[in-house]
PDB file of C-alpha atoms in Angstrom:
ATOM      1  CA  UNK A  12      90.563  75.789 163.793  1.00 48.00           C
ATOM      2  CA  UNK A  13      87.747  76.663 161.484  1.00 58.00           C
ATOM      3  CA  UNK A  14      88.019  79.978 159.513  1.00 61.00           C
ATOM      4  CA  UNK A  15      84.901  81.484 160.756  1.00 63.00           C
ATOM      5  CA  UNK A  16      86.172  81.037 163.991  1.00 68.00           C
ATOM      6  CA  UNK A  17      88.614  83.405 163.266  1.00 70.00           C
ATOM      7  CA  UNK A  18      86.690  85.835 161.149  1.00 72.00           C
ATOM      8  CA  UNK A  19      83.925  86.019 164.121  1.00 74.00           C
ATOM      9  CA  UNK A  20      86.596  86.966 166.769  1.00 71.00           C
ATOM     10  CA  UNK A  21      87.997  89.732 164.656  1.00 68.00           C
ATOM     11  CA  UNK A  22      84.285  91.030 163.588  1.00 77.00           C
ATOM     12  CA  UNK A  23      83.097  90.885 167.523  1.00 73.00           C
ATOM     13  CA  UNK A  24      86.222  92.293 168.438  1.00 72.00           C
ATOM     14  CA  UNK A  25      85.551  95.447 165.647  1.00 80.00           C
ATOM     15  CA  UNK A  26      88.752  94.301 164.463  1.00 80.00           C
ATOM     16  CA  UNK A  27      87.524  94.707 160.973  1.00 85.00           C
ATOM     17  CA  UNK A  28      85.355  97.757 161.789  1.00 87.00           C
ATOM     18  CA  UNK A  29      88.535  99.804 163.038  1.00 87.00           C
ATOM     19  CA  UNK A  30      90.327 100.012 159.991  1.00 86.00           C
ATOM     20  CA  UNK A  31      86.722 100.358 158.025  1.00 91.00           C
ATOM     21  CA  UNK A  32      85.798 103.506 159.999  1.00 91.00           C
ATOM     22  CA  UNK A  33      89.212 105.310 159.606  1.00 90.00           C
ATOM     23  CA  UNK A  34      89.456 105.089 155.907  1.00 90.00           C
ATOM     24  CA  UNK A  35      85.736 106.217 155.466  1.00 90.00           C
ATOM     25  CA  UNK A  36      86.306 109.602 157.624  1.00 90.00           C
ATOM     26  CA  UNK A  37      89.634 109.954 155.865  1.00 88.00           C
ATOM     27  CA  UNK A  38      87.907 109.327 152.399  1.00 87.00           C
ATOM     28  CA  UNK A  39      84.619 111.119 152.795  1.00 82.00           C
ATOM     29  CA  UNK A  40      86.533 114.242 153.583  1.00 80.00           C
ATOM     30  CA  UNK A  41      89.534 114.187 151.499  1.00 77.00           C
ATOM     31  CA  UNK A  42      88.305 116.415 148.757  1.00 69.00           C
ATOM     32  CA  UNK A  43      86.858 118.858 151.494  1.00 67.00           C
ATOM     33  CA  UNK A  44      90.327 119.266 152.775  1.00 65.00           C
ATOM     34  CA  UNK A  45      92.115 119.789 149.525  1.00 60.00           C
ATOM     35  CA  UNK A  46      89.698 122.114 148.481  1.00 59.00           C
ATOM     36  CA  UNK A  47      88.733 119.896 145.549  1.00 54.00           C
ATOM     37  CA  UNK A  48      85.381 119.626 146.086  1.00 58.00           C
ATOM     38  CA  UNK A  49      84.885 123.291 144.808  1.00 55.00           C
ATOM     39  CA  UNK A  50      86.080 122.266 141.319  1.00 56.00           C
ATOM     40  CA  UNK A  51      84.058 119.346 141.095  1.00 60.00           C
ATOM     41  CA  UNK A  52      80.863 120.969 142.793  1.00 52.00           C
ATOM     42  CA  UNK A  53      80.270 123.469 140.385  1.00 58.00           C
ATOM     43  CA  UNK A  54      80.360 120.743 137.310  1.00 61.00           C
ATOM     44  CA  UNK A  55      77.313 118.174 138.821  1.00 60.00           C
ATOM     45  CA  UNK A  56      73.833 119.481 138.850  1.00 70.00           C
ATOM     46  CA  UNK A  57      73.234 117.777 142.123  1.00 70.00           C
ATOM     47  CA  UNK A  58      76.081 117.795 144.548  1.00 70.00           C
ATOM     48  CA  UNK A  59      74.035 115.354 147.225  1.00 69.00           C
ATOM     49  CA  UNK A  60      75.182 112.772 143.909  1.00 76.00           C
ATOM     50  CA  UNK A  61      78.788 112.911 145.059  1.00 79.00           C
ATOM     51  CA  UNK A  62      77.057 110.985 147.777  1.00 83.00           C
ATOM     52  CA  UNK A  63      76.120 108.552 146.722  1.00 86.00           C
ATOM     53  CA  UNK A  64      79.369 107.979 144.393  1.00 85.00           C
ATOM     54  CA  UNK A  65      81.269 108.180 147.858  1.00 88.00           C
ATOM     55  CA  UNK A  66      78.988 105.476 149.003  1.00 92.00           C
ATOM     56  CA  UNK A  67      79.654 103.460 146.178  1.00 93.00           C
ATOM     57  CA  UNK A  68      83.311 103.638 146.414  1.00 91.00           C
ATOM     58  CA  UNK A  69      83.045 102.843 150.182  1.00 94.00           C
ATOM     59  CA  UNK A  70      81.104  99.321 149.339  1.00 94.00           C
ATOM     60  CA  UNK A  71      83.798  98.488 147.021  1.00 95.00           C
ATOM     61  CA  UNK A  72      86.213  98.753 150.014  1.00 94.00           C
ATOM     62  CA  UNK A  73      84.328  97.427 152.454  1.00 94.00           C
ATOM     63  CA  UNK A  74      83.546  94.298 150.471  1.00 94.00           C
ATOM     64  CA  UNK A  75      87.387  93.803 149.548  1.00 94.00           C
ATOM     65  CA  UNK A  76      88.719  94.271 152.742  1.00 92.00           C
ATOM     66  CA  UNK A  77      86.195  92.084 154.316  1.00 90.00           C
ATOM     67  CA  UNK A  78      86.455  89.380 151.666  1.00 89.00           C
ATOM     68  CA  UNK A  79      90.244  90.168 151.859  1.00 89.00           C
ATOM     69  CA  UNK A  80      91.081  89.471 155.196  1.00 84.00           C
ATOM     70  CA  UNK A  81      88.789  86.217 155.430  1.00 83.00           C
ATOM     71  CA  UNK A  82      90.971  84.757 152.582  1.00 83.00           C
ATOM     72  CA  UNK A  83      94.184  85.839 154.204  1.00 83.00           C
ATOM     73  CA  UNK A  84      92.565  84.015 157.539  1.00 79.00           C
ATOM     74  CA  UNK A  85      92.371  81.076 155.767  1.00 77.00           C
ATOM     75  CA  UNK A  86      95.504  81.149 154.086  1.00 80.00           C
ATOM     76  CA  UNK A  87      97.110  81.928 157.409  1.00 76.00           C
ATOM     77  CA  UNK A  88      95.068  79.293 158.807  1.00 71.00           C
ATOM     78  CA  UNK A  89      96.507  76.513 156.417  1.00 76.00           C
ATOM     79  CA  UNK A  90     100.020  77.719 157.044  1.00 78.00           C
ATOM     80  CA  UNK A  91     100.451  77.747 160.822  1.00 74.00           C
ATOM     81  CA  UNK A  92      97.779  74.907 160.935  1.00 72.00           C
ATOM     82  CA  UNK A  93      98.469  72.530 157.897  1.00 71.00           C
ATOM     83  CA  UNK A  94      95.095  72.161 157.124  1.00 70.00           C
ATOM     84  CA  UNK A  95      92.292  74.218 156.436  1.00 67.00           C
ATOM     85  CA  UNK A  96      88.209  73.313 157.803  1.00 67.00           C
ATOM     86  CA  UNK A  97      86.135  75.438 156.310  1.00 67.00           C
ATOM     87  CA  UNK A  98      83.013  74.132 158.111  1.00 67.00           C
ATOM     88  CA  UNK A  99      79.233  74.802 156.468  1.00 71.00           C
ATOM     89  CA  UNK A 100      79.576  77.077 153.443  1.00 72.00           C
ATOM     90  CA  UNK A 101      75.945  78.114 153.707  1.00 79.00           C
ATOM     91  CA  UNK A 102      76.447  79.438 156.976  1.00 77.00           C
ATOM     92  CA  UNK A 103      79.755  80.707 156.623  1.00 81.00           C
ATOM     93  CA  UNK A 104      78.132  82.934 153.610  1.00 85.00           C
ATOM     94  CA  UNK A 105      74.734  83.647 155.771  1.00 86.00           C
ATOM     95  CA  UNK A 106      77.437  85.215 158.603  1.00 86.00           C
ATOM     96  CA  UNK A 107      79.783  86.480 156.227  1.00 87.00           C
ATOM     97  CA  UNK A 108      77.054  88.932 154.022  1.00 90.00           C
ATOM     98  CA  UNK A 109      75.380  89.981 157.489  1.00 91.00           C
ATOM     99  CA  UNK A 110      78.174  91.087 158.340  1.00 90.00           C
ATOM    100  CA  UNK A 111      79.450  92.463 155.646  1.00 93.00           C
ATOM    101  CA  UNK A 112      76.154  95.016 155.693  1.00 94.00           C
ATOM    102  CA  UNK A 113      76.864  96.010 159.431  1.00 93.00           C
ATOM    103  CA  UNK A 114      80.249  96.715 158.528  1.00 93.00           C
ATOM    104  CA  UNK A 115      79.128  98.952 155.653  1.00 96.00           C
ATOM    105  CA  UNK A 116      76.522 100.536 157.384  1.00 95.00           C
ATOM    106  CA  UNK A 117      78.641 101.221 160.265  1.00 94.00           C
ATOM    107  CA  UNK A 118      81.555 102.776 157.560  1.00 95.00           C
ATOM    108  CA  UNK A 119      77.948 105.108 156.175  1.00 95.00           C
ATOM    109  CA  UNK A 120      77.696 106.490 159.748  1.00 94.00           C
ATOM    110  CA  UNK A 121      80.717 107.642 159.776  1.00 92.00           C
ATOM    111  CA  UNK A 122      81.202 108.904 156.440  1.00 92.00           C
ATOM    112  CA  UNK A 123      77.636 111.011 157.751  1.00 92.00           C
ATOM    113  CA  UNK A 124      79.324 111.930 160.626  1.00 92.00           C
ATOM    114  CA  UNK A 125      82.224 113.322 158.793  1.00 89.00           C
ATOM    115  CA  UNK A 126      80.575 115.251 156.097  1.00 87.00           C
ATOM    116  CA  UNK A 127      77.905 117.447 158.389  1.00 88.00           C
ATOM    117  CA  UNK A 128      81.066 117.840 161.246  1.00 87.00           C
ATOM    118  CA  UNK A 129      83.431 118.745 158.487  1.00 82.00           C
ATOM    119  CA  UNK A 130      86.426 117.882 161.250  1.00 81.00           C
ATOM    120  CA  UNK A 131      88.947 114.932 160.727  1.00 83.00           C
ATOM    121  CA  UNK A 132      89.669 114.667 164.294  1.00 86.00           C
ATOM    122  CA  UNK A 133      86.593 115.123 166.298  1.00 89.00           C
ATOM    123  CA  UNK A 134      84.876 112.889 163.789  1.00 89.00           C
ATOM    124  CA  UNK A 135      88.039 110.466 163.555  1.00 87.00           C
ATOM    125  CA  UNK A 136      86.774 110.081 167.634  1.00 89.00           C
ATOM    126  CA  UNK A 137      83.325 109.552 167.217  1.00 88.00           C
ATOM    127  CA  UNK A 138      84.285 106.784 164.808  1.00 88.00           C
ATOM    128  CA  UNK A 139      87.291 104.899 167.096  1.00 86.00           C
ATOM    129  CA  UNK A 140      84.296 105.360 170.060  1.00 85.00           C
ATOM    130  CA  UNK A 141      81.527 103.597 168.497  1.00 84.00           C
ATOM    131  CA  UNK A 142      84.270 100.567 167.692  1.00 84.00           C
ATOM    132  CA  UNK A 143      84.830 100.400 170.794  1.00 81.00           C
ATOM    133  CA  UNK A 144      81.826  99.649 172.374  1.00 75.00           C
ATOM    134  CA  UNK A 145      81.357 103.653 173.715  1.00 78.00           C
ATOM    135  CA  UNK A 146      77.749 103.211 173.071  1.00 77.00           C
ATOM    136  CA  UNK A 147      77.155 101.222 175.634  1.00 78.00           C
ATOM    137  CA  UNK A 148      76.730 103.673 177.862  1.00 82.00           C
ATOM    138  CA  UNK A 149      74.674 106.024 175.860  1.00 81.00           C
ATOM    139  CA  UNK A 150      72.469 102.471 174.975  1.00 81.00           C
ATOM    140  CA  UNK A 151      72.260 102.208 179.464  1.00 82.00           C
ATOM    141  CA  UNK A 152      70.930 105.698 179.726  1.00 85.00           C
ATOM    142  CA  UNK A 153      68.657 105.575 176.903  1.00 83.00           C
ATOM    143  CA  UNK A 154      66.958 102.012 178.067  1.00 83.00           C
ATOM    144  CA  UNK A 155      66.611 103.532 181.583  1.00 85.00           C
ATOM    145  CA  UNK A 156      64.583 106.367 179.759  1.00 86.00           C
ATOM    146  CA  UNK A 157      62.473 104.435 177.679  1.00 85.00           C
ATOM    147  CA  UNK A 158      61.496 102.018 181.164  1.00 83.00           C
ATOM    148  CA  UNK A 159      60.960 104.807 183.110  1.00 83.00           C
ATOM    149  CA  UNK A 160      58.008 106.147 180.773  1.00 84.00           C
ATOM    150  CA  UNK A 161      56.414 102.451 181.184  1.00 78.00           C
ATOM    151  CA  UNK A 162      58.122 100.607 178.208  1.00 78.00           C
ATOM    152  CA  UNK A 163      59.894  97.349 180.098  1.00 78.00           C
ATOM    153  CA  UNK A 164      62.068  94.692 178.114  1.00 78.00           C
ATOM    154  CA  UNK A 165      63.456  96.904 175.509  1.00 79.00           C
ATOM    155  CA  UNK A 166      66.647  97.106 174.563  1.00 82.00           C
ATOM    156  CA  UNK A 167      67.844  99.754 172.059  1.00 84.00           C
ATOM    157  CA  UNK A 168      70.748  98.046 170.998  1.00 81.00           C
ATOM    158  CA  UNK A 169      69.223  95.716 169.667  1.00 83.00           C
ATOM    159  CA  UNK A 170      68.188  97.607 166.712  1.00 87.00           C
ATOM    160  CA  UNK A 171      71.632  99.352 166.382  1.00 89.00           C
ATOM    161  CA  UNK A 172      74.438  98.262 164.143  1.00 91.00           C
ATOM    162  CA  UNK A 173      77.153  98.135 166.800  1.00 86.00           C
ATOM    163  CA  UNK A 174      74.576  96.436 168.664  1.00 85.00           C
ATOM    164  CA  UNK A 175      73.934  93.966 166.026  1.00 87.00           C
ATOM    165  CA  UNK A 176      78.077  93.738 165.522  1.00 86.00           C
ATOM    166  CA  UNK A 177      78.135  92.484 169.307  1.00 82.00           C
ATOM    167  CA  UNK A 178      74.934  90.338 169.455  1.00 82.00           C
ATOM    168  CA  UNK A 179      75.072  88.851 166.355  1.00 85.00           C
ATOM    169  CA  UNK A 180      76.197  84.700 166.821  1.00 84.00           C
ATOM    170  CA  UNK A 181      79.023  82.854 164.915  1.00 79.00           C
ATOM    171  CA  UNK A 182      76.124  80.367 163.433  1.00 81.00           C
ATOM    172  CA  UNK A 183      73.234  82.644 163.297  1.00 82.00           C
ATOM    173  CA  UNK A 184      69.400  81.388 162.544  1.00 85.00           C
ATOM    174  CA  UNK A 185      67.790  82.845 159.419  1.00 83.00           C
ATOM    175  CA  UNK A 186      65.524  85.523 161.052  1.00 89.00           C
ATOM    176  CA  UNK A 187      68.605  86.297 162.979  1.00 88.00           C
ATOM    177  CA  UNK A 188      70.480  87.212 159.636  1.00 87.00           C
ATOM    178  CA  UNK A 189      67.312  88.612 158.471  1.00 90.00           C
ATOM    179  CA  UNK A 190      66.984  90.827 161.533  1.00 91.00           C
ATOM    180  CA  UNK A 191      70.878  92.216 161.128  1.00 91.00           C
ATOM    181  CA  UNK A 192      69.987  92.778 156.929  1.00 91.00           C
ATOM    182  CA  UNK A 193      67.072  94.241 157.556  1.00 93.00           C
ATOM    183  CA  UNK A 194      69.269  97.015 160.434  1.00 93.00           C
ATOM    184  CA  UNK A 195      71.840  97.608 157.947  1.00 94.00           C
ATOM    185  CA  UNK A 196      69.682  98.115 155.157  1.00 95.00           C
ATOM    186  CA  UNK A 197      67.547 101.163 157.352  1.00 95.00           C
ATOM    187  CA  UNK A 198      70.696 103.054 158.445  1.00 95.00           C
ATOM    188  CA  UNK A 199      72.275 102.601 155.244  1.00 95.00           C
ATOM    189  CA  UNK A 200      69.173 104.528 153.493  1.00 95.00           C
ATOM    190  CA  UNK A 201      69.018 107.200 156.375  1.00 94.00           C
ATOM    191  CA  UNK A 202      72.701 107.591 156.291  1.00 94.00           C
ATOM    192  CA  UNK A 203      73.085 107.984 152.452  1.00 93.00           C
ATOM    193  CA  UNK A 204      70.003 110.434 152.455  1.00 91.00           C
ATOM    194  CA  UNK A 205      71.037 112.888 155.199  1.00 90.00           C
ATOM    195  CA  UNK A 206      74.648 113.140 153.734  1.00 88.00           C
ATOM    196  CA  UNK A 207      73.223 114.259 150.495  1.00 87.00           C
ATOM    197  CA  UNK A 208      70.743 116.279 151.978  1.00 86.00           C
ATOM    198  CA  UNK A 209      73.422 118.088 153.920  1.00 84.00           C
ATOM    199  CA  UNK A 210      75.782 118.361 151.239  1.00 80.00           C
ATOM    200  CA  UNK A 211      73.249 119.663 148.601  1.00 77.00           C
ATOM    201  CA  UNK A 212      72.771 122.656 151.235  1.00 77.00           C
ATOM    202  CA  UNK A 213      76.179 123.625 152.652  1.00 67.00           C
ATOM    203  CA  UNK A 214      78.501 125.921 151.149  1.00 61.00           C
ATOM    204  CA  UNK A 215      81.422 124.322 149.425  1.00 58.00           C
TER     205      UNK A 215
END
């Protein structure tokens, strides 16, 4: 069995996205909780820069777990298997950096959602929901909305990031890549700038 056989099940199944979205609430508010945050907030000119530092950190994870756990799939793969197919690298790394954006746009949202709620559990819920395909429903109701004002064959999720987690194939075309980027890259700027517009203005 190929290793991007394996690596595709887990990142359709939000396998990946799970662990992703838990560490990023517990991260993103950590200093909040233990009150550190009003040390540290007094010494930056502009708090909305913890941000994006919090951002940063978050891509390092992402990208290590992500490349992590395809590298243990292989090795686990040549164990249990004795032998190891690899298949096309240049499609393997076209899938692989797609969704390794998604992922980290998806881990934004809920660092977002964490900072303005300012509540571990209710936004520890929000996060577990939208791995586990939740927005469907909310995705239903909104379509229905947009048809019944006269707009047919459009499909909101299709411009979402767990939509794009879900719709995105295991050997996807180059516009189809391009397409999932070009998501991630949108909610990643609107994510990072409303945290650090929010933050900049609250009370700390």
């Amino acid at each position: 069995m190929m290793v991007k056989v394996l690596f595709f099940a887990n990142s359709q199944g939000k396998f990946y996205a799970l662990f992703l979205v838990i560490f990023a609430v517990l991260f993103s508010t950590a200093d909040i909780s233990s009150g550190y945050i009003k040390n540290i907030g007094g010494q930056v000119r502009n708090r909305g820069s913890l941000i994006f530092s919090r951002s940063i950190a978050l891509s390092v994870f992402t990208v290590l777990t992500m490349a992590g756990a395809f590298l243990f799939q292989a090795a686990a793969n040549c164990i249990v298997f004795g032998k190891l197919e690899w298949g096309n690298a240049k499609a393997i790394l076209s899938y692989f950096v797609a969704e390794l954006a998604l992922h980290y746009a998806l881990v934004l949202i809920c660092m977002a959602i964490a900072i303005i709620l300012k509540n571990n559990v209710i936004s520890m819920g929000i996060a577990v929901c939208l791995t586990m395909n939740v927005m469907t429903i909310v995705y239903g109701v909104v379509n229905s909305a947009i048809q019944k004002i006269g707009i047919q064959n459009f499909q909101i999720y299709k411009y979402t990031i767990t939509g794009k987690l879900s719709l995105l194939p295991m050997n996807p075309s180059g516009n189809e890549c391009l397409a999932a980027f070009g998501v991630a890259m949108v909610f990643i700027v609107i994510m990072i700038s409303a945290s650090s517009v929010v933050f900049q203005k609250r009370d700390i």
